[in-house]
């Protein structure tokens, strides 16, 4: 949670200078002084939604060349990210078609409809279908043939379809889900 605007400013400053392109003296860079990550993903699993919009705007305002993504829950809207997404600074939105909880289980039943709502709401962002690679990971696993017939033949025609975001690489390789194991 970000309890105040100052918290959002402090987190943005730390992320920029410790992990991204910032180089302020005295800030520890865990990956070394020459290394920088190429993006930040907003996934708010717990806590409130306050001030994440300010964090997104502040980080985006530091400069170009960084990929801004948000990982949302399937059901639209994701109240923890709603205000941050309204800033329209996100390049990519990964819509998780899996997850724990009764709401997510209901979402899986009508997930194409949910995903299409996300795509319509954020036409300026590439929207990805977030899937698990193995039934070991989550009960919402989708068999590849079902993925094509229930989703891909429809959603790939949308102008802001971004692709698949398969979680995670270990299970993808183990199950050969994407065929790139």
N, CA, C and O atoms as a DFTB+ gen file, in Angstrom:
724 C
 N C O
     1  1       0.823      -1.197       0.000
     2  2       0.000       0.000       0.000
     3  2       0.863       1.254       0.000
     4  3       1.972       1.272       0.533
     5  1       0.337       2.269      -0.594
     6  2       0.973       3.583      -0.584
     7  2       0.053       4.517       0.195
     8  3      -0.922       5.022      -0.360
     9  1       0.348       4.753       1.471
    10  2      -0.584       5.510       2.311
    11  2      -0.679       6.999       1.995
    12  3      -1.676       7.635       2.337
    13  1       0.347       7.573       1.344
    14  2       0.346       9.013       1.084
    15  2       0.930       9.308      -0.294
    16  3       1.545       8.448      -0.925
    17  1       0.724      10.539      -0.744
    18  2       1.354      10.993      -1.989
    19  2       2.869      10.974      -1.857
    20  3       3.576      10.659      -2.814
    21  1       3.362      11.308      -0.681
    22  2       4.806      11.288      -0.456
    23  2       5.353       9.867      -0.582
    24  3       6.460       9.672      -1.084
    25  1       4.586       8.874      -0.129
    26  2       5.000       7.473      -0.280
    27  2       5.161       7.130      -1.759
    28  3       6.135       6.488      -2.148
    29  1       4.210       7.557      -2.576
    30  2       4.286       7.307      -4.019
    31  2       5.525       7.968      -4.609
    32  3       6.220       7.369      -5.429
    33  1       5.801       9.195      -4.196
    34  2       6.981       9.916      -4.689
    35  2       8.264       9.210      -4.261
    36  3       9.200       9.089      -5.052
    37  1       8.312       8.747      -3.021
    38  2       9.509       8.067      -2.515
    39  2       9.749       6.738      -3.228
    40  3      10.885       6.415      -3.573
    41  1       8.684       5.969      -3.449
    42  2       8.823       4.689      -4.152
    43  2       9.267       4.932      -5.595
    44  3      10.142       4.229      -6.100
    45  1       8.674       5.913      -6.255
    46  2       9.065       6.236      -7.633
    47  2      10.537       6.623      -7.696
    48  3      11.269       6.158      -8.570
    49  1      10.964       7.464      -6.782
    50  2      12.355       7.904      -6.744
    51  2      13.294       6.719      -6.526
    52  3      14.327       6.608      -7.187
    53  1      12.931       5.839      -5.600
    54  2      13.775       4.682      -5.327
    55  2      13.824       3.736      -6.526
    56  3      14.905       3.287      -6.906
    57  1      12.681       3.427      -7.123
    58  2      12.671       2.548      -8.295
    59  2      13.498       3.134      -9.434
    60  3      14.291       2.431     -10.060
    61  1      13.311       4.415      -9.695
    62  2      14.027       5.060     -10.794
    63  2      15.536       5.026     -10.571
    64  3      16.296       4.697     -11.482
    65  1      15.960       5.363      -9.376
    66  2      17.399       5.478      -9.112
    67  2      18.082       4.164      -8.763
    68  3      19.287       4.031      -8.979
    69  1      17.353       3.192      -8.231
    70  2      17.971       1.921      -7.856
    71  2      17.896       0.866      -8.959
    72  3      18.759      -0.009      -9.034
    73  1      16.875       0.937      -9.815
    74  2      16.670      -0.135     -10.791
    75  2      16.570       0.324     -12.240
    76  3      16.900      -0.435     -13.152
    77  1      16.121       1.546     -12.461
    78  2      15.887       2.021     -13.824
    79  2      17.045       2.912     -14.273
    80  3      18.196       2.622     -13.945
    81  1      16.776       3.968     -15.001
    82  2      17.832       4.770     -15.619
    83  2      18.412       5.851     -14.717
    84  3      19.390       6.496     -15.094
    85  1      17.843       6.064     -13.547
    86  2      18.359       7.089     -12.642
    87  2      19.752       6.747     -12.135
    88  3      20.125       5.577     -12.048
    89  1      20.495       7.756     -11.809
    90  2      21.874       7.538     -11.356
    91  2      22.236       8.449     -10.185
    92  3      23.382       8.886     -10.076
    93  1      21.282       8.736      -9.315
    94  2      21.575       9.638      -8.204
    95  2      22.623       9.017      -7.283
    96  3      22.526       7.848      -6.910
    97  1      23.611       9.806      -6.929
    98  2      24.688       9.355      -6.043
    99  2      24.111       8.924      -4.699
   100  3      23.169       9.526      -4.184
   101  1      24.697       7.871      -4.148
   102  2      24.295       7.410      -2.830
   103  2      23.166       6.396      -2.827
   104  3      22.822       5.861      -1.773
   105  1      22.580       6.121      -3.995
   106  2      21.499       5.139      -4.069
   107  2      22.099       3.795      -4.477
   108  3      22.759       3.691      -5.511
   109  1      21.869       2.783      -3.670
   110  2      22.372       1.442      -3.949
   111  2      21.664       0.869      -5.172
   112  3      20.442       0.953      -5.288
   113  1      22.443       0.287      -6.082
   114  2      21.890      -0.348      -7.285
   115  2      22.166      -1.842      -7.182
   116  3      23.287      -2.277      -7.448
   117  1      21.165      -2.642      -6.802
   118  2      21.365      -4.065      -6.526
   119  2      21.951      -4.875      -7.676
   120  3      22.617      -5.880      -7.430
   121  1      21.724      -4.469      -8.920
   122  2      22.245      -5.202     -10.073
   123  2      23.541      -4.595     -10.612
   124  3      24.005      -4.974     -11.688
   125  1      24.116      -3.666      -9.876
   126  2      25.329      -2.994     -10.315
   127  2      25.020      -1.645     -10.934
   128  3      23.876      -1.363     -11.291
   129  1      26.044      -0.813     -11.060
   130  2      25.838       0.559     -11.530
   131  2      25.524       0.661     -13.016
   132  3      24.922       1.644     -13.449
   133  1      25.917      -0.325     -13.800
   134  2      25.682      -0.255     -15.244
   135  2      24.383      -0.932     -15.666
   136  3      23.873      -0.663     -16.753
   137  1      23.844      -1.805     -14.823
   138  2      22.637      -2.558     -15.184
   139  2      21.376      -1.771     -14.852
   140  3      21.309      -1.068     -13.844
   141  1      20.380      -1.902     -15.720
   142  2      19.077      -1.278     -15.475
   143  2      17.997      -2.191     -16.036
   144  3      18.162      -2.768     -17.111
   145  1      16.905      -2.320     -15.318
   146  2      15.785      -3.101     -15.844
   147  2      15.075      -2.271     -16.909
   148  3      15.183      -1.045     -16.923
   149  1      14.354      -2.941     -17.793
   150  2      13.734      -2.227     -18.911
   151  2      12.268      -1.898     -18.688
   152  3      11.622      -1.321     -19.562
   153  1      11.734      -2.261     -17.519
   154  2      10.335      -1.955     -17.282
   155  2       9.896      -2.243     -15.867
   156  3      10.627      -2.828     -15.068
   157  1       8.680      -1.816     -15.579
   158  2       8.068      -2.023     -14.268
   159  2       6.665      -2.559     -14.498
   160  3       5.918      -2.047     -15.331
   161  1       6.316      -3.603     -13.743
   162  2       4.971      -4.172     -13.811
   163  2       4.229      -3.849     -12.524
   164  3       4.724      -4.120     -11.430
   165  1       3.053      -3.274     -12.655
   166  2       2.190      -2.990     -11.514
   167  2       1.275      -4.198     -11.313
   168  3       0.415      -4.471     -12.149
   169  1       1.456      -4.910     -10.224
   170  2       0.529      -5.967      -9.820
   171  2       0.268      -5.759      -8.341
   172  3       1.146      -6.002      -7.512
   173  1      -0.919      -5.315      -8.008
   174  2      -1.265      -4.997      -6.627
   175  2      -2.089      -6.162      -6.095
   176  3      -3.278      -6.283      -6.386
   177  1      -1.444      -7.007      -5.318
   178  2      -2.084      -8.218      -4.823
   179  2      -2.925      -7.973      -3.577
   180  3      -3.963      -8.609      -3.392
   181  1      -2.488      -7.064      -2.731
   182  2      -3.191      -6.785      -1.476
   183  2      -3.124      -5.301      -1.190
   184  3      -2.354      -4.567      -1.810
   185  1      -3.935      -4.870      -0.250
   186  2      -3.894      -3.472       0.162
   187  2      -4.804      -2.598      -0.675
   188  3      -5.557      -3.066      -1.529
   189  1      -4.704      -1.322      -0.398
   190  2      -5.570      -0.356      -1.060
   191  2      -5.050       0.093      -2.408
   192  3      -3.934      -0.234      -2.811
   193  1      -5.888       0.849      -3.093
   194  2      -5.568       1.336      -4.436
   195  2      -5.008       2.750      -4.430
   196  3      -4.565       3.246      -5.466
   197  1      -5.023       3.398      -3.284
   198  2      -4.646       4.805      -3.219
   199  2      -3.204       5.054      -3.640
   200  3      -2.291       4.316      -3.270
   201  1      -3.026       6.098      -4.410
   202  2      -1.739       6.683      -4.793
   203  2      -0.947       5.895      -5.844
   204  3       0.148       6.316      -6.218
   205  1      -1.475       4.761      -6.330
   206  2      -0.767       4.066      -7.409
   207  2      -0.858       4.843      -8.717
   208  3       0.016       4.719      -9.576
   209  1      -1.900       5.635      -8.872
   210  2      -1.981       6.511     -10.041
   211  2      -0.859       7.543      -9.998
   212  3      -0.256       7.850     -11.027
   213  1      -0.581       8.073      -8.822
   214  2       0.507       9.043      -8.674
   215  2       1.857       8.387      -8.935
   216  3       2.729       8.983      -9.568
   217  1       2.032       7.161      -8.449
   218  2       3.268       6.424      -8.699
   219  2       3.456       6.213     -10.200
   220  3       4.551       6.423     -10.723
   221  1       2.400       5.800     -10.892
   222  2       2.484       5.566     -12.338
   223  2       2.852       6.845     -13.083
   224  3       3.741       6.832     -13.935
   225  1       2.175       7.947     -12.770
   226  2       2.467       9.222     -13.448
   227  2       3.898       9.676     -13.182
   228  3       4.599      10.116     -14.093
   229  1       4.319       9.566     -11.934
   230  2       5.663      10.026     -11.574
   231  2       6.730       9.190     -12.287
   232  3       7.673       9.740     -12.856
   233  1       6.582       7.868     -12.256
   234  2       7.554       7.011     -12.939
   235  2       7.574       7.292     -14.438
   236  3       8.643       7.421     -15.034
   237  1       6.410       7.385     -15.040
   238  2       6.317       7.656     -16.473
   239  2       6.945       9.003     -16.808
   240  3       7.545       9.162     -17.870
   241  1       6.812       9.959     -15.916
   242  2       7.352      11.294     -16.137
   243  2       8.866      11.375     -16.118
   244  3       9.437      12.352     -16.603
   245  1       9.529      10.366     -15.565
   246  2      10.990      10.387     -15.534
   247  2      11.599      10.287     -16.919
   248  3      12.707      10.776     -17.140
   249  1      10.905       9.670     -17.850
   250  2      11.466       9.607     -19.191
   251  2      11.022       8.397     -19.971
   252  3      10.361       7.496     -19.453
   253  1      11.404       8.401     -21.234
   254  2      11.018       7.342     -22.166
   255  2      11.993       6.173     -22.078
   256  3      12.998       6.227     -21.369
   257  1      11.672       5.130     -22.807
   258  2      12.566       3.986     -22.888
   259  2      12.293       2.915     -21.848
   260  3      13.020       1.923     -21.783
   261  1      11.275       3.091     -21.042
   262  2      10.915       2.104     -20.033
   263  2       9.543       1.548     -20.396
   264  3       8.649       2.299     -20.787
   265  1       9.379       0.245     -20.267
   266  2       8.101      -0.403     -20.562
   267  2       7.269      -0.436     -19.285
   268  3       7.705      -0.955     -18.258
   269  1       6.074       0.121     -19.364
   270  2       5.169       0.153     -18.207
   271  2       4.069      -0.865     -18.438
   272  3       3.317      -0.764     -19.407
   273  1       3.972      -1.852     -17.545
   274  2       2.932      -2.865     -17.664
   275  2       2.115      -2.928     -16.383
   276  3       2.566      -2.521     -15.312
   277  1       0.917      -3.443     -16.519
   278  2       0.053      -3.699     -15.365
   279  2      -0.497      -5.106     -15.517
   280  3      -0.923      -5.498     -16.603
   281  1      -0.489      -5.858     -14.441
   282  2      -1.079      -7.184     -14.429
   283  2      -2.339      -7.118     -13.588
   284  3      -2.290      -6.864     -12.384
   285  1      -3.472      -7.352     -14.241
   286  2      -4.766      -7.218     -13.580
   287  2      -5.403      -8.586     -13.353
   288  3      -5.009      -9.590     -13.947
   289  1      -6.370      -8.586     -12.498
   290  2      -7.212      -9.768     -12.361
   291  2      -8.188      -9.789     -13.538
   292  3      -8.435      -8.766     -14.176
   293  1      -8.721     -10.943     -13.804
   294  2      -9.603     -11.122     -14.959
   295  2     -10.849     -10.252     -14.886
   296  3     -11.202      -9.589     -15.861
   297  1     -11.510     -10.248     -13.750
   298  2     -12.784      -9.530     -13.668
   299  2     -12.564      -8.027     -13.806
   300  3     -11.676      -7.450     -13.179
   301  1     -13.386      -7.419     -14.630
   302  2     -13.257      -5.997     -14.940
   303  2     -14.253      -5.199     -14.110
   304  3     -15.412      -5.598     -13.997
   305  1     -13.830      -4.085     -13.529
   306  2     -12.459      -3.573     -13.428
   307  2     -11.746      -4.158     -12.214
   308  3     -12.389      -4.686     -11.306
   309  1     -10.433      -4.065     -12.197
   310  2      -9.622      -4.457     -11.044
   311  2      -9.513      -3.210     -10.176
   312  3      -8.761      -2.289     -10.496
   313  1     -10.251      -3.181      -9.094
   314  2     -10.358      -1.962      -8.289
   315  2      -9.025      -1.506      -7.698
   316  3      -8.856      -0.321      -7.408
   317  1      -8.086      -2.418      -7.518
   318  2      -6.787      -2.010      -6.980
   319  2      -5.963      -1.242      -8.017
   320  3      -5.098      -0.444      -7.655
   321  1      -6.225      -1.478      -9.287
   322  2      -5.444      -0.829     -10.349
   323  2      -6.235       0.183     -11.165
   324  3      -5.674       0.840     -12.042
   325  1      -7.504       0.316     -10.895
   326  2      -8.382       1.144     -11.726
   327  2      -7.869       2.575     -11.884
   328  3      -7.810       3.084     -13.003
   329  1      -7.500       3.229     -10.789
   330  2      -7.031       4.621     -10.884
   331  2      -5.678       4.706     -11.583
   332  3      -5.431       5.646     -12.338
   333  1      -4.805       3.742     -11.341
   334  2      -3.505       3.751     -12.016
   335  2      -3.687       3.562     -13.519
   336  3      -3.047       4.255     -14.311
   337  1      -4.550       2.634     -13.915
   338  2      -4.791       2.402     -15.340
   339  2      -5.423       3.610     -16.020
   340  3      -5.204       3.842     -17.209
   341  1      -6.199       4.374     -15.274
   342  2      -6.841       5.571     -15.835
   343  2      -5.821       6.626     -16.257
   344  3      -6.163       7.538     -17.011
   345  1      -4.578       6.523     -15.789
   346  2      -3.530       7.468     -16.193
   347  2      -3.131       7.270     -17.651
   348  3      -2.569       8.174     -18.269
   349  1      -3.416       6.099     -18.200
   350  2      -3.120       5.748     -19.596
   351  2      -1.620       5.768     -19.922
   352  3      -1.237       6.030     -21.062
   353  1      -0.782       5.493     -18.930
   354  2       0.660       5.461     -19.171
   355  2       1.171       4.044     -19.444
   356  3       2.357       3.859     -19.719
   357  1       0.297       3.052     -19.371
   358  2       0.743       1.668     -19.483
   359  2       0.805       1.212     -20.935
   360  3      -0.158       1.346     -21.690
   361  1       1.966       0.670     -21.306
   362  2       2.165       0.147     -22.656
   363  2       1.424      -1.169     -22.852
   364  3       0.860      -1.436     -23.913
   365  1       1.442      -1.986     -21.793
   366  2       0.871      -3.329     -21.864
   367  2       0.031      -3.599     -20.625
   368  3       0.350      -3.146     -19.526
   369  1      -1.053      -4.351     -20.825
   370  2      -1.882      -4.819     -19.716
   371  2      -1.995      -6.332     -19.859
   372  3      -2.444      -6.840     -20.886
   373  1      -1.583      -7.040     -18.816
   374  2      -1.672      -8.499     -18.789
   375  2      -2.893      -8.871     -17.956
   376  3      -2.913      -8.631     -16.749
   377  1      -3.896      -9.446     -18.577
   378  2      -5.127      -9.818     -17.877
   379  2      -5.011     -11.281     -17.451
   380  3      -5.012     -12.187     -18.284
   381  1      -4.911     -11.490     -16.149
   382  2      -4.753     -12.844     -15.596
   383  2      -6.060     -13.620     -15.715
   384  3      -7.056     -13.274     -15.079
   385  1      -6.050     -14.655     -16.520
   386  2      -7.223     -15.510     -16.678
   387  2      -7.139     -16.688     -15.712
   388  3      -7.620     -17.782     -16.008
   389  1      -6.540     -16.459     -14.587
   390  2      -6.371     -17.482     -13.561
   391  2      -6.240     -16.764     -12.232
   392  3      -6.138     -15.538     -12.183
   393  1      -6.245     -17.526     -11.164
   394  2      -6.042     -16.950      -9.844
   395  2      -6.949     -17.584      -8.817
   396  3      -7.924     -18.261      -9.145
   397  1      -6.610     -17.352      -7.586
   398  2      -7.369     -17.926      -6.480
   399  2      -8.608     -17.088      -6.188
   400  3      -8.660     -15.897      -6.498
   401  1      -9.579     -17.720      -5.600
   402  2     -10.747     -16.989      -5.147
   403  2     -11.975     -17.244      -5.992
   404  3     -11.880     -17.573      -7.174
   405  1     -13.117     -17.091      -5.377
   406  2     -14.400     -17.362      -6.030
   407  2     -14.647     -16.440      -7.224
   408  3     -15.159     -16.886      -8.250
   409  1     -14.288     -15.162      -7.101
   410  2     -14.504     -14.226      -8.206
   411  2     -13.710     -14.664      -9.426
   412  3     -14.219     -14.633     -10.546
   413  1     -12.463     -15.072      -9.212
   414  2     -11.643     -15.499     -10.342
   415  2     -12.176     -16.790     -10.956
   416  3     -12.112     -16.959     -12.174
   417  1     -12.701     -17.704     -10.141
   418  2     -13.270     -18.933     -10.704
   419  2     -14.472     -18.609     -11.587
   420  3     -14.642     -19.213     -12.646
   421  1     -15.298     -17.671     -11.165
   422  2     -16.438     -17.262     -11.993
   423  2     -15.943     -16.572     -13.262
   424  3     -16.542     -16.718     -14.328
   425  1     -14.873     -15.837     -13.146
   426  2     -14.333     -15.103     -14.283
   427  2     -13.849     -16.048     -15.375
   428  3     -14.000     -15.762     -16.563
   429  1     -13.273     -17.160     -14.975
   430  2     -12.739     -18.103     -15.950
   431  2     -13.835     -18.602     -16.883
   432  3     -13.585     -18.849     -18.062
   433  1     -15.040     -18.748     -16.361
   434  2     -16.154     -19.241     -17.166
   435  2     -16.467     -18.278     -18.315
   436  3     -16.807     -18.716     -19.415
   437  1     -16.354     -16.993     -18.069
   438  2     -16.659     -16.002     -19.110
   439  2     -15.443     -15.126     -19.393
   440  3     -15.568     -13.913     -19.561
   441  1     -14.279     -15.744     -19.445
   442  2     -13.046     -14.970     -19.530
   443  2     -12.856     -14.240     -20.855
   444  3     -12.274     -13.156     -20.870
   445  1     -13.328     -14.800     -21.968
   446  2     -13.175     -14.075     -23.230
   447  2     -13.954     -12.772     -23.173
   448  3     -13.462     -11.737     -23.622
   449  1     -15.140     -12.809     -22.638
   450  2     -15.950     -11.601     -22.464
   451  2     -15.211     -10.604     -21.574
   452  3     -15.170      -9.411     -21.875
   453  1     -14.632     -11.087     -20.487
   454  2     -13.883     -10.221     -19.575
   455  2     -12.678      -9.601     -20.287
   456  3     -12.432      -8.400     -20.176
   457  1     -11.931     -10.431     -21.017
   458  2     -10.747      -9.937     -21.712
   459  2     -11.142      -8.881     -22.735
   460  3     -10.456      -7.869     -22.873
   461  1     -12.229      -9.101     -23.445
   462  2     -12.676      -8.128     -24.440
   463  2     -13.072      -6.805     -23.785
   464  3     -12.893      -5.744     -24.383
   465  1     -13.606      -6.855     -22.565
   466  2     -13.915      -5.620     -21.834
   467  2     -12.630      -4.853     -21.524
   468  3     -12.584      -3.630     -21.656
   469  1     -11.586      -5.578     -21.112
   470  2     -10.301      -4.930     -20.847
   471  2      -9.760      -4.283     -22.120
   472  3      -9.315      -3.135     -22.094
   473  1      -9.797      -5.006     -23.218
   474  2      -9.273      -4.487     -24.486
   475  2     -10.033      -3.243     -24.923
   476  3      -9.428      -2.286     -25.405
   477  1     -11.347      -3.246     -24.760
   478  2     -12.158      -2.088     -25.152
   479  2     -11.889      -0.885     -24.250
   480  3     -11.915       0.255     -24.715
   481  1     -11.635      -1.127     -22.986
   482  2     -11.432      -0.034     -22.032
   483  2     -10.084       0.666     -22.203
   484  3      -9.950       1.839     -21.854
   485  1      -9.085      -0.041     -22.739
   486  2      -7.735       0.531     -22.853
   487  2      -7.195       0.372     -24.275
   488  3      -6.247      -0.381     -24.497
   489  1      -7.793       1.073     -25.235
   490  2      -7.379       0.905     -26.629
   491  2      -5.954       1.376     -26.901
   492  3      -5.366       0.981     -27.908
   493  1      -5.389       2.200     -26.041
   494  2      -4.027       2.681     -26.238
   495  2      -2.958       1.755     -25.694
   496  3      -1.768       2.033     -25.841
   497  1      -3.358       0.664     -25.070
   498  2      -2.419      -0.316     -24.515
   499  2      -2.571      -1.635     -25.255
   500  3      -3.665      -1.982     -25.701
   501  1      -1.476      -2.365     -25.385
   502  2      -1.559      -3.732     -25.889
   503  2      -2.055      -4.592     -24.733
   504  3      -1.528      -4.513     -23.623
   505  1      -3.064      -5.408     -24.993
   506  2      -3.656      -6.228     -23.940
   507  2      -3.318      -7.692     -24.214
   508  3      -3.545      -8.205     -25.310
   509  1      -2.773      -8.347     -23.198
   510  2      -2.311      -9.727     -23.290
   511  2      -3.225     -10.648     -22.493
   512  3      -3.788     -10.245     -21.475
   513  1      -3.371     -11.882     -22.959
   514  2      -4.096     -12.905     -22.216
   515  2      -3.090     -13.581     -21.290
   516  3      -2.136     -14.205     -21.755
   517  1      -3.300     -13.460     -19.991
   518  2      -2.424     -14.090     -19.005
   519  2      -2.909     -15.492     -18.678
   520  3      -4.030     -15.670     -18.201
   521  1      -2.072     -16.483     -18.932
   522  2      -2.429     -17.891     -18.744
   523  2      -1.378     -18.611     -17.918
   524  3      -0.221     -18.192     -17.864
   525  1      -1.785     -19.693     -17.279
   526  2      -0.807     -20.579     -16.650
   527  2      -0.445     -21.660     -17.660
   528  3      -1.253     -22.025     -18.513
   529  1       0.777     -22.164     -17.552
   530  2       1.278     -23.127     -18.523
   531  2       0.965     -24.574     -18.165
   532  3       1.174     -25.475     -18.977
   533  1       0.469     -24.797     -16.963
   534  2       0.281     -26.173     -16.519
   535  2      -0.904     -26.281     -15.566
   536  3      -1.154     -25.365     -14.782
   537  1      -1.634     -27.394     -15.627
   538  2      -2.721     -27.587     -14.666
   539  2      -2.203     -27.726     -13.238
   540  3      -2.976     -27.602     -12.288
   541  1      -0.903     -27.983     -13.073
   542  2      -0.306     -28.035     -11.734
   543  2      -0.351     -26.673     -11.051
   544  3      -0.376     -26.595      -9.823
   545  1      -0.361     -25.618     -11.827
   546  2      -0.305     -24.265     -11.290
   547  2      -1.650     -23.752     -10.816
   548  3      -1.736     -23.095      -9.778
   549  1      -2.705     -24.048     -11.570
   550  2      -3.998     -23.448     -11.262
   551  2      -5.094     -24.219     -11.986
   552  3      -4.875     -24.750     -13.074
   553  1      -6.267     -24.278     -11.379
   554  2      -7.392     -24.981     -11.996
   555  2      -7.922     -24.267     -13.233
   556  3      -8.715     -24.839     -13.982
   557  1      -7.502     -23.042     -13.456
   558  2      -7.959     -22.281     -14.620
   559  2      -7.097     -22.526     -15.859
   560  3      -7.237     -21.817     -16.856
   561  1      -6.215     -23.513     -15.809
   562  2      -5.394     -23.862     -16.960
   563  2      -6.293     -24.141     -18.159
   564  3      -7.350     -24.756     -18.023
   565  1      -5.866     -23.685     -19.332
   566  2      -6.643     -23.857     -20.562
   567  2      -5.839     -24.721     -21.534
   568  3      -4.698     -24.402     -21.866
   569  1      -6.442     -25.804     -21.977
   570  2      -5.827     -26.679     -22.970
   571  2      -5.594     -25.871     -24.246
   572  3      -6.420     -25.031     -24.604
   573  1      -4.477     -26.117     -24.934
   574  2      -4.111     -25.312     -26.102
   575  2      -5.197     -25.271     -27.175
   576  3      -5.463     -24.206     -27.733
   577  1      -5.820     -26.390     -27.470
   578  2      -6.872     -26.416     -28.491
   579  2      -8.052     -25.535     -28.061
   580  3      -8.625     -24.817     -28.880
   581  1      -8.411     -25.596     -26.772
   582  2      -9.487     -24.743     -26.258
   583  2      -9.091     -23.274     -26.320
   584  3      -9.922     -22.407     -26.592
   585  1      -7.823     -23.004     -26.067
   586  2      -7.326     -21.631     -26.146
   587  2      -7.589     -21.061     -27.542
   588  3      -8.045     -19.926     -27.680
   589  1      -7.304     -21.839     -28.550
   590  2      -7.532     -21.364     -29.907
   591  2      -9.023     -21.183     -30.195
   592  3      -9.446     -20.115     -30.638
   593  1      -9.814     -22.218     -29.945
   594  2     -11.226     -22.177     -30.335
   595  2     -12.077     -21.254     -29.469
   596  3     -13.082     -20.724     -29.943
   597  1     -11.698     -21.052     -28.220
   598  2     -12.499     -20.208     -27.333
   599  2     -12.010     -18.759     -27.260
   600  3     -12.783     -17.867     -26.911
   601  1     -10.731     -18.513     -27.585
   602  2     -10.173     -17.168     -27.438
   603  2      -9.552     -16.638     -28.720
   604  3     -10.034     -15.682     -29.327
   605  1      -8.464     -17.292     -29.108
   606  2      -7.565     -16.695     -30.091
   607  2      -8.211     -16.394     -31.434
   608  3      -7.913     -15.363     -32.037
   609  1      -9.075     -17.254     -31.910
   610  2      -9.673     -16.973     -33.218
   611  2     -10.519     -15.706     -33.188
   612  3     -10.820     -15.147     -34.243
   613  1     -10.908     -15.242     -32.005
   614  2     -11.705     -14.023     -31.874
   615  2     -10.841     -12.817     -31.491
   616  3     -10.891     -11.775     -32.145
   617  1     -10.054     -12.968     -30.430
   618  2      -9.368     -11.799     -29.869
   619  2      -8.180     -11.330     -30.691
   620  3      -7.800     -10.162     -30.605
   621  1      -7.587     -12.205     -31.483
   622  2      -6.441     -11.776     -32.289
   623  2      -6.837     -10.764     -33.355
   624  3      -5.975     -10.100     -33.930
   625  1      -8.121     -10.642     -33.620
   626  2      -8.605      -9.670     -34.604
   627  2      -8.744      -8.267     -34.021
   628  3      -8.908      -7.300     -34.764
   629  1      -8.680      -8.153     -32.707
   630  2      -8.801      -6.842     -32.072
   631  2      -7.503      -6.064     -32.250
   632  3      -6.424      -6.647     -32.145
   633  1      -7.579      -4.760     -32.518
   634  2      -6.375      -3.988     -32.840
   635  2      -5.351      -3.897     -31.708
   636  3      -4.166      -3.705     -31.979
   637  1      -5.769      -4.028     -30.462
   638  2      -4.794      -3.905     -29.377
   639  2      -4.496      -5.236     -28.700
   640  3      -4.010      -5.267     -27.569
   641  1      -4.787      -6.339     -29.393
   642  2      -4.372      -7.650     -28.886
   643  2      -2.854      -7.679     -28.874
   644  3      -2.217      -7.395     -29.888
   645  1      -2.269      -8.022     -27.728
   646  2      -0.818      -8.023     -27.618
   647  2      -0.189      -9.390     -27.733
   648  3       0.935      -9.516     -28.220
   649  1      -0.896     -10.424     -27.290
   650  2      -0.341     -11.769     -27.313
   651  2      -0.693     -12.516     -26.045
   652  3      -1.651     -12.187     -25.346
   653  1       0.110     -13.533     -25.765
   654  2      -0.083     -14.342     -24.569
   655  2       0.997     -14.008     -23.554
   656  3       2.161     -13.819     -23.909
   657  1       0.606     -13.937     -22.302
   658  2       1.557     -13.791     -21.194
   659  2       1.451     -15.085     -20.399
   660  3       0.539     -15.246     -19.587
   661  1       2.379     -16.005     -20.629
   662  2       2.322     -17.330     -20.020
   663  2       3.153     -17.339     -18.745
   664  3       4.329     -16.976     -18.741
   665  1       2.510     -17.762     -17.669
   666  2       3.157     -17.818     -16.354
   667  2       3.329     -19.279     -15.969
   668  3       2.356     -20.022     -16.096
   669  1       4.367     -19.709     -15.554
   670  2       5.673     -19.114     -15.619
   671  2       6.567     -19.948     -16.507
   672  3       6.159     -21.018     -16.957
   673  1       7.755     -19.495     -16.768
   674  2       8.631     -20.161     -17.735
   675  2       9.006     -21.578     -17.297
   676  3       9.127     -22.464     -18.143
   677  1       9.190     -21.808     -16.007
   678  2       9.530     -23.147     -15.513
   679  2       8.463     -24.158     -15.950
   680  3       8.784     -25.195     -16.531
   681  1       7.191     -23.844     -15.666
   682  2       6.107     -24.759     -16.028
   683  2       5.883     -24.797     -17.535
   684  3       5.475     -25.827     -18.070
   685  1       6.137     -23.715     -18.212
   686  2       6.020     -23.699     -19.667
   687  2       7.001     -24.701     -20.273
   688  3       6.628     -25.493     -21.139
   689  1       8.235     -24.665     -19.823
   690  2       9.232     -25.604     -20.339
   691  2       8.882     -27.037     -19.949
   692  3       9.001     -27.956     -20.759
   693  1       8.451     -27.217     -18.706
   694  2       8.120     -28.552     -18.205
   695  2       6.952     -29.165     -18.982
   696  3       6.998     -30.342     -19.339
   697  1       5.914     -28.380     -19.244
   698  2       4.721     -28.871     -19.937
   699  2       4.787     -28.667     -21.449
   700  3       3.947     -29.193     -22.178
   701  1       5.777     -27.910     -21.927
   702  2       5.907     -27.554     -23.339
   703  2       4.624     -26.893     -23.850
   704  3       4.161     -27.178     -24.955
   705  1       4.066     -26.013     -23.034
   706  2       2.782     -25.377     -23.343
   707  2       2.848     -24.536     -24.611
   708  3       1.975     -24.634     -25.473
   709  1       3.881     -23.710     -24.724
   710  2       3.984     -22.838     -25.894
   711  2       4.722     -23.501     -27.055
   712  3       4.842     -22.924     -28.135
   713  1       5.210     -24.710     -26.824
   714  2       5.948     -25.407     -27.869
   715  2       7.367     -24.907     -28.009
   716  3       8.054     -25.225     -28.980
   717  1       7.810     -24.118     -27.028
   718  2       9.170     -23.580     -27.061
   719  2       9.979     -24.116     -25.890
   720  3      10.873     -23.432     -25.392
   721  1       9.677     -25.332     -25.442
   722  2      10.322     -25.940     -24.275
   723  2      11.691     -26.388     -24.578
   724  3      12.374     -26.922     -23.704
